[in-house]
Coordinates of C-alpha atoms and ligand atoms in Angstrom, one line a residue:
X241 CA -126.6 -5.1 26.3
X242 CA -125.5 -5.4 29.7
X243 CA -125.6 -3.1 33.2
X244 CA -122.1 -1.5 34.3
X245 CA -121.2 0.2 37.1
X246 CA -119.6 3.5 36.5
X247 CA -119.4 5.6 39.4
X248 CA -119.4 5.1 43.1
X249 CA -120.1 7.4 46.1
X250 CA -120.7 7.4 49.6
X251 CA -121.3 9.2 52.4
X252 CA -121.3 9.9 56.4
X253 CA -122.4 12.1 58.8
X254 CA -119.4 13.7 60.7
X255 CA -120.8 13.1 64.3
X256 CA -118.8 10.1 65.9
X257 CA -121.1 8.1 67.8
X258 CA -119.0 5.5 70.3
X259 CA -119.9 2.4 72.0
X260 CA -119.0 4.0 75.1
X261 CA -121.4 7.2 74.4
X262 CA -124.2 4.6 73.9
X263 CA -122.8 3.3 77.5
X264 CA -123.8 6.5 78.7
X265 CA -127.5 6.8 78.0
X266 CA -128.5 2.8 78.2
X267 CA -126.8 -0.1 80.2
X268 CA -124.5 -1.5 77.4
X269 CA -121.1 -1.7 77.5
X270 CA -117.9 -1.0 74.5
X271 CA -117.3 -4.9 75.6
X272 CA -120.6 -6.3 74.9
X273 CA -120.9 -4.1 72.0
X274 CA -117.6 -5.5 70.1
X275 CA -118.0 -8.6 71.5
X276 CA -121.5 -9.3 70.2
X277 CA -121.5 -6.9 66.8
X278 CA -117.6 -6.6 66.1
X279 CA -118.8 -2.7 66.0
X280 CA -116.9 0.0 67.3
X281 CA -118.5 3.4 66.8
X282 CA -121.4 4.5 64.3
X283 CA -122.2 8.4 62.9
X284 CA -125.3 9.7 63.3
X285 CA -126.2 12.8 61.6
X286 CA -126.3 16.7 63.2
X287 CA -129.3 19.1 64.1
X288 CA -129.6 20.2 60.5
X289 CA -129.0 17.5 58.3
X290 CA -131.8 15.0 56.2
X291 CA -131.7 11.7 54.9
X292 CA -131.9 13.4 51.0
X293 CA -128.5 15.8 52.4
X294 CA -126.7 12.4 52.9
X295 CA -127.9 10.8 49.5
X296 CA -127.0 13.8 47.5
X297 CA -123.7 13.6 48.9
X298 CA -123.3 10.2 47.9
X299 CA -124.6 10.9 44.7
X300 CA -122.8 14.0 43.7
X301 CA -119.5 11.5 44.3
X302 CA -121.1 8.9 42.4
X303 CA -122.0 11.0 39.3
X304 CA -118.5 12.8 39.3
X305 CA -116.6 9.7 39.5
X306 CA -118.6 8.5 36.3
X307 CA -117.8 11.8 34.6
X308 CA -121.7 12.6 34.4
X309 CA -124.2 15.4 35.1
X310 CA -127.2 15.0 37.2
X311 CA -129.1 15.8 34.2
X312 CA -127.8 13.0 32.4
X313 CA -129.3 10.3 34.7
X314 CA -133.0 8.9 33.3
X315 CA -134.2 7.7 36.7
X316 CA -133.2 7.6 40.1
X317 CA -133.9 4.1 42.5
X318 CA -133.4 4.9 46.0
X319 CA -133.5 2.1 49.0
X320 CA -134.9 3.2 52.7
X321 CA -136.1 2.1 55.9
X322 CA -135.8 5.4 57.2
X323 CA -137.9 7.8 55.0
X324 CA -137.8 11.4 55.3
X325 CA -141.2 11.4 55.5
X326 CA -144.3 9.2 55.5
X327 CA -144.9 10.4 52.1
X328 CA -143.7 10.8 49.7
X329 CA -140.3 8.9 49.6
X330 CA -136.3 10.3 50.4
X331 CA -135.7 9.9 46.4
X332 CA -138.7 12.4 45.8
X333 CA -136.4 15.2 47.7
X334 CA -133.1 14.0 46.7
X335 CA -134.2 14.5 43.0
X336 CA -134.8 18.2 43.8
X337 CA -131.8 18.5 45.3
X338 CA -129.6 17.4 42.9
X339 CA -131.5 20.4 40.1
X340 CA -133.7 17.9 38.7
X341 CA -137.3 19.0 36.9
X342 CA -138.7 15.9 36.0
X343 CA -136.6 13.1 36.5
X344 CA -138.6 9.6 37.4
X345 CA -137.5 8.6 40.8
X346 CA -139.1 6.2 43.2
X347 CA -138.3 4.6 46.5
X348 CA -138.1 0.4 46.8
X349 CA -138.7 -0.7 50.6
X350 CA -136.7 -3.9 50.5
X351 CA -134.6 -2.7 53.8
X352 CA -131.1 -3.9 54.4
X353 CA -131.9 -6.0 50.9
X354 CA -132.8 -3.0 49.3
X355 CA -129.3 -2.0 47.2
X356 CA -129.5 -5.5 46.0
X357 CA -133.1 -5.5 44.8
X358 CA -132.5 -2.2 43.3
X359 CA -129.7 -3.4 41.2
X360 CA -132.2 -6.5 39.9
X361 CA -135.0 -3.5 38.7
X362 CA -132.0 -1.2 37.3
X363 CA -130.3 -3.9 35.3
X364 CA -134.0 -5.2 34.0
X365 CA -134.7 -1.9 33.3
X366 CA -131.6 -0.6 31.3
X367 CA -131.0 -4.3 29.4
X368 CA -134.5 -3.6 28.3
X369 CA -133.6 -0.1 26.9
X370 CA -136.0 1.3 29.1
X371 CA -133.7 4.0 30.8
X372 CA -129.4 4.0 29.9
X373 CA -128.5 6.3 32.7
X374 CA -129.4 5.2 36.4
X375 CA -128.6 6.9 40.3
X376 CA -128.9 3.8 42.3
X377 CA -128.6 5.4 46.1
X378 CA -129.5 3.3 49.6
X379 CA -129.6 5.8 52.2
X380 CA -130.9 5.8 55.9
X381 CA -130.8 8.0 59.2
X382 CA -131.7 5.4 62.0
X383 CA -130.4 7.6 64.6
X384 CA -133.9 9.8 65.3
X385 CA -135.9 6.8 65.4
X386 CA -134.2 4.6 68.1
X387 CA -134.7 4.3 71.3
X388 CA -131.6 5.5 73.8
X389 CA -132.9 4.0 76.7
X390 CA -132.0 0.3 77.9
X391 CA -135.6 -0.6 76.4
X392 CA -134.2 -0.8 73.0
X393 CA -130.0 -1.5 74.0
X394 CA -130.5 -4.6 71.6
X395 CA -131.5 -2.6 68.2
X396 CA -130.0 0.6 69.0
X397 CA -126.8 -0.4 69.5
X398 CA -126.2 -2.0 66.2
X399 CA -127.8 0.8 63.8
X400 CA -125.9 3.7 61.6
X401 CA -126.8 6.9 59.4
X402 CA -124.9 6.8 56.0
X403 CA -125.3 6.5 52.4
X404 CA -124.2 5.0 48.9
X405 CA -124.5 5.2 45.9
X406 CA -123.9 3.8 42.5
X407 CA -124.0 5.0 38.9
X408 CA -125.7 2.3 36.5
X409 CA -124.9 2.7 32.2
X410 CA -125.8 0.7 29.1
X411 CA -122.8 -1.1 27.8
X412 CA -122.2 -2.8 24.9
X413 CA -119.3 -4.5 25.4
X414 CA -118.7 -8.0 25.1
X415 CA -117.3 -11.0 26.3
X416 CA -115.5 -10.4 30.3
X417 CA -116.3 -6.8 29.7
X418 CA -117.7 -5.4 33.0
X419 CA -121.3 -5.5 34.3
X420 CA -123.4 -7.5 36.4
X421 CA -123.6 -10.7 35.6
X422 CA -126.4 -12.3 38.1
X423 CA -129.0 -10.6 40.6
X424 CA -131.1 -13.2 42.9
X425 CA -133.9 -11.4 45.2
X426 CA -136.0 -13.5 47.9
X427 CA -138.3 -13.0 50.6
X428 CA -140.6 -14.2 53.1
X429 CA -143.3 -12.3 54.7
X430 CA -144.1 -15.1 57.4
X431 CA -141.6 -13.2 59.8
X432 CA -142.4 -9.8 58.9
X433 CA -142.9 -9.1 62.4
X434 CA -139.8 -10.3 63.7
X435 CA -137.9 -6.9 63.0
X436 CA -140.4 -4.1 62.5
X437 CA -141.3 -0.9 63.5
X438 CA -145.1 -0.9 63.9
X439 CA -146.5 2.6 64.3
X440 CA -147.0 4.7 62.7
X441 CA -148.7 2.4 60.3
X442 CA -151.9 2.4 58.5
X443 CA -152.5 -1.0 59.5
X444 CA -153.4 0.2 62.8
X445 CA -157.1 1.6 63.4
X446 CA -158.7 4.2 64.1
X447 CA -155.6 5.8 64.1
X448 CA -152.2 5.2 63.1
X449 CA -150.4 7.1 65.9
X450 CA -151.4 7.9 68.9
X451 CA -149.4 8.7 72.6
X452 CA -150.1 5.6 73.8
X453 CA -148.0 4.1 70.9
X454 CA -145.5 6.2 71.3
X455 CA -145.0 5.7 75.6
X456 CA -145.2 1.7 75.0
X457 CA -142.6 2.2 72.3
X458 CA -144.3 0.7 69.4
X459 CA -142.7 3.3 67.5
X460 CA -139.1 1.9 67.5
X461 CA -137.6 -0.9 66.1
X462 CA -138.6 -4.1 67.3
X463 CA -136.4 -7.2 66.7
X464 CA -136.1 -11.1 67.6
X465 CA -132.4 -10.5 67.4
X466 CA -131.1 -14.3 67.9
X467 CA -134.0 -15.5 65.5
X468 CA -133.0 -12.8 62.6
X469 CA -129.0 -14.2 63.2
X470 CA -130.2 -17.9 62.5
X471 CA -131.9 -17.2 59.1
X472 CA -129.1 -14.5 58.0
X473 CA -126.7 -17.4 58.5
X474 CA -128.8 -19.9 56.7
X475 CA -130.0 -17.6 54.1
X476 CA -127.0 -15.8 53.0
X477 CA -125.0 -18.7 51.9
X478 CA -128.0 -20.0 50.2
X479 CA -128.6 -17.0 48.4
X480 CA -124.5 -16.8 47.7
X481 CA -124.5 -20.0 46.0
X482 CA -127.7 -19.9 43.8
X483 CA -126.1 -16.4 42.4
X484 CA -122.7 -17.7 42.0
X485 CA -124.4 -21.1 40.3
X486 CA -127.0 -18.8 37.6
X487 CA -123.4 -16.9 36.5
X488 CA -122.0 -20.6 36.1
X489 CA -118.8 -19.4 39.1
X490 CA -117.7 -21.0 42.0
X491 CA -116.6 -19.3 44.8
X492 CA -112.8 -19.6 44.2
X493 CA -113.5 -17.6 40.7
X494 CA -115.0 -14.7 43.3
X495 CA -112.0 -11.9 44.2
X496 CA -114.3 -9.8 46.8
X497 CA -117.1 -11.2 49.3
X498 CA -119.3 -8.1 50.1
X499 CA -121.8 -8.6 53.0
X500 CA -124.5 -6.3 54.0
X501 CA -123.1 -5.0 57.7
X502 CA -125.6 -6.1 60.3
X503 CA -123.2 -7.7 62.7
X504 CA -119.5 -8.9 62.2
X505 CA -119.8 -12.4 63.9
X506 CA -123.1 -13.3 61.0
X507 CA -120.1 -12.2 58.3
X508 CA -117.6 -14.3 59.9
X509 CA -119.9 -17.4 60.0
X510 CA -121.2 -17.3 56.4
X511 CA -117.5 -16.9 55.4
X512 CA -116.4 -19.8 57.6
X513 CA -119.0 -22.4 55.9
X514 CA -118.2 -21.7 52.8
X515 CA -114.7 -20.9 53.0
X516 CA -113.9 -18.3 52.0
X517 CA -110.5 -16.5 52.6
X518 CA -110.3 -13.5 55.2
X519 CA -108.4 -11.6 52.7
X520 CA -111.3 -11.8 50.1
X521 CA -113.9 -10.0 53.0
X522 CA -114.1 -6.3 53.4
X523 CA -116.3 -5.0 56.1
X524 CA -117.1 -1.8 57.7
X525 CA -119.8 -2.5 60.1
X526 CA -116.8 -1.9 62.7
X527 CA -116.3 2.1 61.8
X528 CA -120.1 2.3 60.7
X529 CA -122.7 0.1 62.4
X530 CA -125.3 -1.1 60.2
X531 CA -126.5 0.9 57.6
X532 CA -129.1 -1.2 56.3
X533 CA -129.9 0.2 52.7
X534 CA -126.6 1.9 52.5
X535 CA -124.4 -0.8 53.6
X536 CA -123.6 -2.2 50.2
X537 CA -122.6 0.7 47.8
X538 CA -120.7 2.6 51.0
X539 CA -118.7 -1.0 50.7
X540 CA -118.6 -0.7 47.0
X541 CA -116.7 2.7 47.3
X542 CA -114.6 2.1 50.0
X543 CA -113.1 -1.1 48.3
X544 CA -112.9 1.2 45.0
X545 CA -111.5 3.7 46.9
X546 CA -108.8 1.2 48.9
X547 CA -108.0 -0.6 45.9
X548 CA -109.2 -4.0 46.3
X549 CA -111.6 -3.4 43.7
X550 CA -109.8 -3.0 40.6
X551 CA -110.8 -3.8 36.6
X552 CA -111.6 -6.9 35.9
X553 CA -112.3 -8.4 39.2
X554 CA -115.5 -10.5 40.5
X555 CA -117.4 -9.2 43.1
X556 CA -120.2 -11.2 45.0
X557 CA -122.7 -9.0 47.4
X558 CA -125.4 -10.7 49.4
X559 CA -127.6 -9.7 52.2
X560 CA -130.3 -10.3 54.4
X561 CA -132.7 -7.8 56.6
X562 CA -136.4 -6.7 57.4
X563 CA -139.0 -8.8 55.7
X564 CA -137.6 -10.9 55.8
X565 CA -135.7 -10.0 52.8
X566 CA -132.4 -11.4 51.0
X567 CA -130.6 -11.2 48.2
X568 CA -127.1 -11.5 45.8
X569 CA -125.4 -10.1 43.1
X570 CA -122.6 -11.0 41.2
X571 CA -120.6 -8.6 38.9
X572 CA -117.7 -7.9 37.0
X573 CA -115.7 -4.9 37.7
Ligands
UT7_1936 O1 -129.9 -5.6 59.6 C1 -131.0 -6.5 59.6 C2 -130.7 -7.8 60.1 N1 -130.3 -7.7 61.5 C3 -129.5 -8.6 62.0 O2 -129.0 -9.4 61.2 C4 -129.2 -8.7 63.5 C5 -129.2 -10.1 64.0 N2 -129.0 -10.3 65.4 C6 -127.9 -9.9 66.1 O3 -127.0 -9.3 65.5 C7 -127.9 -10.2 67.5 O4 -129.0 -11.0 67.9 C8 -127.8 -9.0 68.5 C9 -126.4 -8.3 68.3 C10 -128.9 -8.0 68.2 C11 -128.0 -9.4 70.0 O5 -126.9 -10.3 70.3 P1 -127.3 -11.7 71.0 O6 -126.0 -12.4 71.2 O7 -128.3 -12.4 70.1 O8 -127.9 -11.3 72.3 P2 -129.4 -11.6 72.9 O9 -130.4 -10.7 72.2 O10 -129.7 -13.1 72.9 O11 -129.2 -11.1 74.4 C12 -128.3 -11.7 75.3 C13 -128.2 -10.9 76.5 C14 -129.6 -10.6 77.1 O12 -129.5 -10.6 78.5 P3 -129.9 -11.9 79.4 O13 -131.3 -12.2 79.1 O14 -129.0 -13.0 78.9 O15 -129.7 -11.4 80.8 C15 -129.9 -9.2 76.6 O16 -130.8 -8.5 77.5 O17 -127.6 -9.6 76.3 C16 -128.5 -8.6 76.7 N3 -128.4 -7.5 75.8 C17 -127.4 -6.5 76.0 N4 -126.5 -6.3 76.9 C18 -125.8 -5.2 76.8 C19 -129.0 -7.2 74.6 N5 -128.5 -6.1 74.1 C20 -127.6 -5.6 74.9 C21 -126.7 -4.5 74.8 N6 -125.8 -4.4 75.8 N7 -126.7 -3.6 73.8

């Protein structure tokens, strides 16, 4: 029994944000922004639209790419940051969306790891006959939770609204058939503080949220941005390799490098030390910013959708976010 990858989906807000509309509300500048990030513009989504809107586009693609019915799915795993509320989780609304009665559906709080430590639980889950059918969706709206001012330039600037998704089936083929082959999931909670967003938070007493918070800016992201690029570099590789050893692959047997979209120049350093070939790296960060949960199933279907993902071929996905958190995946397409 093994975990195959049937059906891919994503989607964006229409609402273009540029580095030069940033440039407008904060003192940042299109230069610094490519410069430092290799990102160009970001969407963020309109007056009416909800993290759950977003995820059941990208899952409405997914499941009609797979030839499948949301009533055919057994669970649904969904990866946030970004909740649409406190409680209960995105997935929780996305379920109803999509017509569902009684679907199981949870949400996994791994942030920009998330997609990857979903696909870990999903594969577990459906190798061990547990569930055959599986809506694996990251999905986040960063853009009403930043701060515009030049306060928070440093975070603000790099974050997206988007969202993927991925259908998961039971497969019984053998030998190269498709599937993932390997899933490696780490963390460290040491440096849990080092990109956070404190309030509201039940960790804070008598009272999780108050106006103080909120003027001192507690409620935005908070991040130790050079700090966070040291241990993506460090970690990512690491991660890479371990992933690519458990599968018994080295990297020349990889076709595609998929990294989670955080900032182009941490993409082009992993690749640099371990050498791997510009032509085998697809990123979107550029067109996108970083879309933490989402990042890796909206690269899944845009390489599907381009071609460079075709039947056959070995993808590696690794990334490394909030938590600190990292992870990889190898499969076969
Ligand atoms: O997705 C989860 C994982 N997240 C990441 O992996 C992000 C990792 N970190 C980064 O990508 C980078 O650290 C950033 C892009 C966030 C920042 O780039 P940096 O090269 O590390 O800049 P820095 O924070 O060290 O700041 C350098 C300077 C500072 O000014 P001074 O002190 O040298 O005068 C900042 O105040 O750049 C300034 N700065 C900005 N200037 C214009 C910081 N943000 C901005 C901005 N526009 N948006």
């Amino acid at each position: 029994m093994r975990t195959k990858i049937t059906g891919t989906g994503m989607y964006v807000p229409d609402r273009v944000v540029t580095n030069d509309d940033l440039a407008q509300w904060m003192d940042t500048s299109d230069e610094w922004i490519q410069q430092r990030t290799g990102i160009l513009e970001r969407r963020w989504i309109g007056p009416d639209q909800q993290p759950a809107d977003l995820a059941e586009r990208a899952c409405r693609q997914a499941l009609d790419a797979a030839g499948l019915e949301p009533n055919d799915i057994d669970c649904i795993l969904l990866g946030t940051l970004s909740s649409q509320a406190d409680f209960p989780g995105t997935s929780f609304f996305l379920q109803h969306k999509l017509g569902l009665e009684d679907t199981p559906c949870m949400d996994v709080r791994a942030q920009c790891s998330g997609f990857l430590y979903m696909l870990q639980l999903a594969d577990a889950l459906i190798r061990a006959g547990t569930h055959r059918k599986m809506l694996v969706v990251g999905c986040e709206v960063h853009s009403t939770g930043l701060d515009i001012s030049t306060r928070g330039r440093d975070v603000t600037v790099i974050f997206g609204d988007g969202s993927g998704a991925v259908v998961l089936e039971a497969s019984e083929e053998e030998g190269d058939a498709p599937g993932i082959l390997e899933v490696r999931i780490h963390s460290q909670g040491e440096h849990a503080k080092r990109l956070w967003v404190e309030a509201p938070g039940s960790g804070i007493s008598p009272s999780r949220l108050t106006h103080e918070m909120i003027d001192d800016g507690r409620v935005f992201p908070h991040m130790e941005g050079r700090f966070v690029f040291k241990h993506a570099v460090t970690r990512m590789p690491e991660v890479l390799l371990e992933t690519l050893d458990a599968a018994s692959l080295k990297i020349e047997d990889v076709d595609l490098f998929l990294f989670h979209q955080a900032n182009l120049r941490i993409n082009e350093f992993v690749a640099g030390k371990l050498e791997i070939p510009e032509d085998k790296l697809f990123n979107n960060i550029m067109s996108y910013g970083n879309c933490s949960a989402a990042a890796i199933p909206m690269l899944l279907h845009e390489t599907q959708a381009n071609g460079m993902l075709t039947p056959g071929k070995l993808v590696s996905m690794t990334a490394f976010g909030a938590g600190f958190s990292w992870a990889s995946a190898v499969a076969r397409w």
